Short mmCIF file of C-alpha atoms in Angstrom, two decimals:
data_model
loop_
_atom_site.label_atom_id
_atom_site.label_comp_id
_atom_site.label_asym_id
_atom_site.label_seq_id
_atom_site.Cartn_x
_atom_site.Cartn_y
_atom_site.Cartn_z
CA ARG A 1 -2.07 -2.96 -21.86
CA LYS A 2 -1.56 -4.67 -18.29
CA ARG A 3 1.92 -3.41 -16.98
CA GLN A 4 4.22 -5.89 -15.34
CA ARG A 5 4.64 -5.03 -11.55
CA TYR A 6 8.00 -4.35 -10.52
CA VAL A 7 6.91 -5.38 -6.75
CA GLU A 8 3.78 -7.03 -6.30
CA LYS A 9 1.13 -6.17 -3.86
CA ASP A 10 2.10 -8.60 -1.28
CA GLY A 11 5.91 -7.42 -1.62
CA LYS A 12 7.42 -10.22 -3.58
CA CYS A 13 9.94 -8.50 -6.22
CA ASN A 14 9.32 -9.55 -9.75
CA VAL A 15 13.12 -10.01 -10.48
CA GLN A 16 14.80 -12.72 -11.43
CA HIS A 17 18.73 -13.20 -11.77
CA GLY A 18 19.88 -14.84 -15.22
CA ASN A 19 22.83 -15.88 -16.72
CA VAL A 20 24.67 -15.87 -13.41
CA ARG A 21 28.29 -17.13 -14.08
CA GLU A 22 29.95 -16.95 -10.78
CA THR A 23 27.73 -19.40 -8.88
CA TYR A 24 30.45 -20.27 -6.74
CA ARG A 25 29.38 -17.07 -4.57
CA TYR A 26 26.53 -18.92 -3.23
CA LEU A 27 28.81 -21.57 -1.71
CA THR A 28 31.02 -19.19 -0.06
CA ASP A 29 28.13 -18.06 2.01
CA ILE A 30 26.43 -21.61 2.57
CA PHE A 31 24.35 -20.71 5.60
CA THR A 32 22.74 -17.81 3.72
CA THR A 33 22.11 -19.80 0.83
CA LEU A 34 20.49 -22.97 3.05
CA VAL A 35 18.42 -20.18 5.00
CA ASP A 36 17.33 -18.63 1.73
CA LEU A 37 16.14 -22.16 -0.01
CA LYS A 38 12.45 -22.99 -0.07
CA TRP A 39 10.93 -25.07 2.76
CA ARG A 40 10.85 -28.35 0.78
CA PHE A 41 14.66 -28.17 -0.17
CA SER A 42 15.67 -27.28 3.19
CA LEU A 43 14.06 -29.96 4.94
CA LEU A 44 15.48 -32.25 2.26
CA VAL A 45 19.04 -30.96 2.91
CA PHE A 46 18.22 -31.43 6.73
CA ILE A 47 17.35 -35.14 6.30
CA LEU A 48 20.18 -35.64 3.95
CA ALA A 49 22.98 -33.84 6.40
CA TYR A 50 21.83 -36.45 9.06
CA ALA A 51 21.13 -39.55 7.03
CA VAL A 52 24.51 -39.05 4.96
CA THR A 53 26.76 -38.80 8.13
CA TRP A 54 24.89 -41.59 9.79
CA LEU A 55 25.59 -43.95 6.63
CA PHE A 56 28.90 -42.76 6.59
CA PHE A 57 30.13 -43.50 10.05
CA GLY A 58 28.19 -46.55 10.07
CA LEU A 59 30.09 -47.88 7.00
CA ILE A 60 33.30 -47.03 8.60
CA TRP A 61 31.95 -48.83 11.86
CA TRP A 62 31.16 -51.84 9.57
CA PHE A 63 34.33 -51.66 8.09
CA ILE A 64 36.64 -51.64 11.21
CA ALA A 65 34.53 -54.81 12.42
CA TYR A 66 35.18 -56.44 9.20
CA CYS A 67 39.22 -55.71 9.18
CA ARG A 68 39.64 -56.68 12.75
CA GLY A 69 37.53 -60.03 12.29
CA ASP A 70 34.72 -59.32 14.62
CA LEU A 71 32.17 -60.49 12.29
CA GLU A 72 33.98 -63.81 12.13
CA HIS A 73 34.13 -64.25 15.88
CA LEU A 74 30.38 -63.66 16.69
CA GLU A 75 29.81 -66.69 18.81
CA ASP A 76 33.27 -66.49 20.41
CA HIS A 77 32.81 -65.35 23.91
CA ALA A 78 36.61 -65.11 24.41
CA TRP A 79 36.88 -62.69 21.48
CA THR A 80 36.84 -58.94 22.41
CA PRO A 81 35.36 -57.05 19.47
CA CYS A 82 35.68 -53.23 18.63
CA VAL A 83 31.97 -52.74 19.36
CA ASN A 84 30.16 -55.39 21.63
CA ASN A 85 27.04 -56.90 19.53
CA LEU A 86 27.71 -55.32 16.36
CA ASN A 87 26.80 -58.26 14.04
CA GLY A 88 26.08 -56.42 10.67
CA PHE A 89 26.05 -53.27 8.51
CA VAL A 90 22.59 -52.41 9.98
CA SER A 91 23.73 -52.95 13.58
CA ALA A 92 26.77 -50.81 12.61
CA PHE A 93 24.33 -48.21 11.09
CA LEU A 94 22.34 -48.09 14.51
CA PHE A 95 25.35 -47.83 16.40
CA SER A 96 26.49 -44.82 14.38
CA ILE A 97 22.94 -42.99 15.02
CA GLU A 98 23.18 -43.61 18.73
CA THR A 99 26.86 -42.02 18.73
CA GLU A 100 26.10 -39.21 16.92
CA THR A 101 22.61 -38.21 18.70
CA THR A 102 24.09 -39.49 22.21
CA ILE A 103 21.23 -41.92 22.80
CA GLY A 104 23.09 -44.73 24.11
CA TYR A 105 20.81 -47.76 24.53
CA GLY A 106 23.28 -49.44 26.11
CA HIS A 107 23.27 -52.82 23.87
CA ARG A 108 26.14 -51.68 21.67
CA VAL A 109 28.94 -50.45 23.17
CA ILE A 110 32.68 -49.62 22.32
CA THR A 111 35.43 -51.67 24.18
CA ASP A 112 38.74 -50.53 25.32
CA LYS A 113 40.78 -52.84 23.08
CA CYS A 114 40.04 -50.99 19.75
CA PRO A 115 42.07 -47.59 19.59
CA GLU A 116 40.84 -46.79 15.97
CA GLY A 117 37.31 -47.16 17.40
CA ILE A 118 38.10 -44.54 20.04
CA VAL A 119 39.74 -42.14 17.35
CA LEU A 120 36.57 -42.74 15.27
CA LEU A 121 34.34 -42.08 18.18
CA LEU A 122 35.97 -38.94 19.07
CA LEU A 123 35.90 -37.88 15.50
CA GLN A 124 32.08 -38.59 15.00
CA ALA A 125 31.12 -37.03 18.11
CA ILE A 126 33.15 -33.80 17.09
CA LEU A 127 31.56 -33.60 13.43
CA GLY A 128 28.27 -34.70 14.74
CA SER A 129 28.00 -31.65 17.24
CA MET A 130 29.24 -29.36 14.18
CA VAL A 131 26.55 -30.90 11.94
CA ASN A 132 23.68 -30.40 14.83
CA ALA A 133 25.03 -26.88 15.12
CA PHE A 134 24.94 -26.02 11.55
CA MET A 135 21.67 -27.48 10.76
CA VAL A 136 19.89 -26.41 13.78
CA GLY A 137 21.08 -23.03 13.29
CA CYS A 138 19.94 -22.98 9.71
CA MET A 139 16.52 -24.24 10.98
CA PHE A 140 16.13 -21.93 13.80
CA VAL A 141 17.03 -18.94 11.67
CA LYS A 142 14.62 -19.91 9.14
CA ILE A 143 11.92 -20.52 11.58
CA SER A 144 12.49 -17.12 13.28
CA GLN A 145 12.80 -14.91 9.93
CA PRO A 146 10.39 -11.84 10.33
CA ASN A 147 8.82 -12.65 6.79
CA LYS A 148 5.91 -13.72 8.51
CA ARG A 149 5.53 -10.71 10.48
CA ALA A 150 5.04 -8.61 7.50
CA GLU A 151 2.08 -10.49 6.53
CA THR A 152 0.14 -8.53 9.25
CA LEU A 153 1.41 -5.04 8.26
CA VAL A 154 -1.18 -4.18 5.65
CA PHE A 155 -1.16 -1.33 2.78
CA SER A 156 -4.26 0.21 1.33
CA SER A 157 -5.27 -1.15 -1.83
CA HIS A 158 -5.11 2.05 -3.70
CA ALA A 159 -3.27 5.45 -3.10
CA VAL A 160 -5.39 8.99 -3.41
CA VAL A 161 -4.61 12.48 -4.57
CA SER A 162 -6.65 14.92 -2.77
CA LEU A 163 -6.04 18.25 -1.09
CA ARG A 164 -4.53 18.78 2.21
CA ASP A 165 -4.37 22.32 3.45
CA ASP A 166 -4.93 23.70 0.10
CA ARG A 167 -1.84 21.46 -1.33
CA LEU A 168 -2.23 18.35 -3.57
CA CYS A 169 -1.10 15.39 -1.92
CA LEU A 170 -0.44 11.76 -2.70
CA MET A 171 -1.50 9.24 0.21
CA PHE A 172 -1.62 5.73 0.96
CA ARG A 173 -2.69 3.99 4.27
CA VAL A 174 -0.41 1.64 6.67
CA GLY A 175 -1.74 -0.65 9.45
CA ASP A 176 -0.46 -3.20 11.90
CA LEU A 177 -3.01 -6.03 12.70
CA ARG A 178 -0.92 -7.07 15.92
CA ASP A 179 -0.96 -5.76 19.30
CA SER A 180 2.57 -6.26 19.34
CA HIS A 181 4.11 -3.08 17.91
CA ILE A 182 6.86 -2.54 15.32
CA VAL A 183 9.60 -0.63 17.11
CA GLU A 184 11.34 2.41 15.06
CA ALA A 185 9.20 1.64 12.09
CA SER A 186 9.85 4.10 9.29
CA ILE A 187 8.27 4.36 5.95
CA ARG A 188 9.88 5.16 2.33
CA ALA A 189 8.23 5.46 -0.95
CA LYS A 190 9.86 5.18 -4.22
CA LEU A 191 8.53 6.18 -7.86
CA ILE A 192 9.58 3.20 -10.41
CA LYS A 193 9.29 4.84 -13.82
CA SER A 194 11.57 4.37 -17.16
CA LYS A 195 13.08 7.73 -18.60
CA GLN A 196 15.38 9.04 -21.26
CA THR A 197 18.27 11.54 -20.21
CA GLN A 198 18.93 14.44 -22.34
CA GLU A 199 22.03 12.94 -23.42
CA GLY A 200 19.75 10.10 -25.07
CA GLU A 201 20.57 7.27 -22.62
CA PHE A 202 17.49 5.07 -21.72
CA ILE A 203 17.01 4.10 -18.06
CA PRO A 204 14.84 1.34 -17.45
CA LEU A 205 12.63 1.22 -14.20
CA ASP A 206 14.54 4.46 -12.70
CA GLN A 207 14.07 4.95 -9.15
CA THR A 208 13.04 8.41 -7.65
CA ASP A 209 12.46 8.89 -3.96
CA LEU A 210 9.00 10.32 -3.03
CA SER A 211 9.38 12.45 0.24
CA VAL A 212 6.91 11.31 3.00
CA GLY A 213 8.22 13.38 5.50
CA PHE A 214 12.18 12.43 5.79
CA GLU A 215 13.23 16.03 6.64
CA THR A 216 10.57 16.88 9.45
CA GLY A 217 11.03 13.25 11.12
CA ASP A 218 7.30 12.24 9.96
CA ASP A 219 8.62 9.18 7.98
CA ARG A 220 9.39 7.63 11.78
CA LEU A 221 6.00 5.86 12.63
CA PHE A 222 4.29 5.28 15.88
CA LEU A 223 2.24 2.29 14.27
CA VAL A 224 -0.30 1.59 17.09
CA SER A 225 -3.51 2.61 14.85
CA PRO A 226 -3.69 2.83 11.00
CA LEU A 227 -1.84 5.85 9.54
CA VAL A 228 -2.33 7.73 6.42
CA ILE A 229 1.16 8.39 4.79
CA SER A 230 1.20 11.72 2.85
CA HIS A 231 3.67 12.58 0.23
CA GLU A 232 3.23 16.60 -0.49
CA ILE A 233 3.38 17.27 -4.25
CA ASP A 234 5.48 20.28 -4.41
CA GLU A 235 8.18 21.70 -6.97
CA ARG A 236 10.56 18.84 -5.59
CA SER A 237 8.01 16.04 -6.48
CA PRO A 238 8.18 14.08 -9.60
CA PHE A 239 4.27 14.81 -9.66
CA TRP A 240 4.66 18.48 -9.82
CA ASP A 241 3.35 18.70 -13.56
CA VAL A 242 0.87 15.81 -13.26
CA SER A 243 -2.75 16.46 -13.53
CA ARG A 244 -5.50 14.28 -13.24
CA HIS A 245 -5.76 13.67 -17.10
CA GLN A 246 -2.29 13.14 -17.09
CA LEU A 247 -2.32 10.83 -14.55
CA GLU A 248 -4.69 8.46 -16.31
CA LYS A 249 -2.50 8.15 -19.20
CA ASP A 250 0.93 7.63 -17.37
CA ASP A 251 2.78 4.73 -16.72
CA PHE A 252 4.45 4.11 -13.24
CA GLU A 253 4.72 2.38 -10.05
CA ILE A 254 4.92 3.56 -6.73
CA VAL A 255 6.88 1.18 -4.14
CA VAL A 256 6.28 1.77 -0.66
CA ILE A 257 8.56 0.13 2.21
CA LEU A 258 7.77 -0.21 5.69
CA GLU A 259 10.64 -1.02 8.33
CA GLY A 260 11.11 -1.81 11.94
CA MET A 261 11.94 -4.16 14.57
CA VAL A 262 9.51 -6.85 15.69
CA GLU A 263 8.81 -6.25 19.50
CA ALA A 264 9.03 -9.77 20.26
CA THR A 265 12.11 -10.75 18.90
CA GLY A 266 14.08 -7.61 18.25
CA MET A 267 14.63 -8.78 14.39
CA THR A 268 14.10 -6.34 11.50
CA CYS A 269 11.00 -6.48 9.51
CA GLN A 270 10.35 -5.24 6.20
CA ALA A 271 7.00 -4.97 4.40
CA ARG A 272 6.35 -3.85 0.75
CA SER A 273 3.70 -3.09 -1.64
CA SER A 274 3.50 -1.00 -4.78
CA TYR A 275 0.66 1.13 -6.58
CA LEU A 276 0.13 1.34 -10.54
CA ALA A 277 -1.05 4.34 -12.27
CA ASP A 278 -4.41 3.10 -12.31
CA GLU A 279 -4.24 2.40 -8.51
CA VAL A 280 -4.19 5.88 -7.64
CA LEU A 281 -7.47 7.70 -7.11
CA TRP A 282 -7.49 11.28 -7.92
CA GLY A 283 -10.00 13.29 -6.05
CA HIS A 284 -10.60 10.58 -3.25
CA ARG A 285 -9.65 10.62 0.49
CA PHE A 286 -9.55 7.53 2.95
CA ALA A 287 -12.56 6.94 5.18
CA PRO A 288 -11.91 7.28 8.94
CA LEU A 289 -11.52 4.11 11.02
CA LEU A 290 -10.95 5.11 14.54
CA SER A 291 -13.68 5.74 17.01
CA LEU A 292 -13.85 6.48 20.56
CA GLU A 293 -15.62 3.84 22.68
CA GLU A 294 -15.75 3.74 26.42
CA GLY A 295 -12.31 3.63 27.80
CA PHE A 296 -10.56 2.99 24.55
CA TYR A 297 -10.07 3.60 20.91
CA GLU A 298 -11.58 0.91 18.36
CA VAL A 299 -10.34 0.45 14.92
CA ASP A 300 -12.67 -0.84 12.31
CA TYR A 301 -10.47 -2.62 10.03
CA GLY A 302 -13.71 -3.48 7.63
CA GLY A 303 -13.38 -0.09 6.12
CA PHE A 304 -9.31 0.00 5.98
CA HIS A 305 -9.37 0.30 2.13
CA HIS A 306 -12.39 2.33 1.71
CA THR A 307 -12.01 5.88 0.09
CA VAL A 308 -14.74 8.74 -0.55
CA PRO A 309 -14.78 11.22 -3.24
CA VAL A 310 -13.92 14.74 -2.33
CA PRO A 311 -13.62 18.12 -4.33
CA THR A 312 -10.28 18.21 -5.79
CA PRO A 313 -9.15 20.29 -8.58
CA ALA A 314 -8.05 18.46 -11.76
CA CYS A 315 -5.17 20.57 -12.58
CA SER A 316 -1.47 19.80 -11.66
CA ALA A 317 -0.09 20.99 -8.50
CA ARG A 318 2.03 23.52 -10.56
CA GLN A 319 -0.88 25.02 -11.99
CA LEU A 320 -2.59 25.34 -8.55
CA ALA A 321 0.38 27.04 -7.09
CA ALA A 322 0.31 29.45 -9.94
CA ALA A 323 -3.51 30.05 -9.54
CA ALA A 324 -3.03 30.81 -5.70
CA ALA A 325 0.06 32.98 -6.40
CA ARG A 326 -2.10 34.72 -8.58
CA ARG A 327 -5.19 35.26 -6.29
CA ASP A 328 -2.75 36.35 -3.51
CA ALA A 329 -1.29 39.09 -5.68
CA HIS A 330 -4.82 40.13 -6.89
CA LEU A 331 -5.56 40.63 -3.17
CA TYR A 332 -2.47 42.22 -2.33
CA TRP A 333 -2.94 45.12 -5.01
CA SER A 334 -6.74 45.33 -4.23
CA ILE A 335 -6.47 46.01 -0.62
CA PRO A 336 -4.66 49.51 -1.07
CA SER A 337 -6.93 50.59 -4.17
CA ARG A 338 -9.95 50.09 -1.73
CA LEU A 339 -8.27 52.15 1.26
CA ASP A 340 -7.73 55.00 -1.52
CA GLN A 341 -11.79 55.29 -1.95
CA PRO A 342 -13.14 58.09 -0.13
#
């Protein structure tokens, strides 16, 4: 059975919000709502915002000219219109565009004999500046979002379980393809697995933290070259009792989150990925990537996802620790007995 991912490999979360009744909350934060829209809708709103305001004020300019009788005195040179050379709705629309965008071609110009036109000119200038600030601000924030920066932060396609310093560890690899660094980079990992409590409550997609060095500071990364992130499977780990055979039958997902500031812009960036149970390779280790060249270190990203099999016990970390304790106890009692021998 193919398991539904909670987080895709590219970091997209497979969660959709349905039956949201309080949709007005999206309008209370209209700026964020517009920024979160897809590009095609953002461009549509951007075009409509300007087109509607131009048409609206163009209609008002035409209405003023119509009410004052300017359209009836087009050939009367003794008549002082509200706007010179405004002879219909099209010219009123063009004058509205010139006014709001401050183009000012000079052919159509407002006169000083039209107080209502002066008031409308001030109103359109103010509202036009607000529309410009709002829409340009939305587009700037949308363009400068650091989402695309996460495209150059890569995670290994598989996680591995093998020994490190005689202890079972769950490991995965992260790397940054750009020369500009991620400042204050930090890594987190969570185990997503449904469980049932002792009281019988079923908790779907329960989240459990996997320690990747928070206590020691190893979760704060200097991501200049690819790094292997390690989670030591100890008595606090949810994998403490998991053996290789149990891992192959288990159903879980490990979500990894890399956060930091983009060096070029100072904006916070987040990259995500996940590993299902069948994407965790027991008894493997990541192949080395770094080599020393003349005057510099070279990273071969061609082998970023490569792993190599290594000898690894198939038992759980608890059983491995118990075997090590028995071995240490045997050595402890055997040394005095040997000293007593003649």
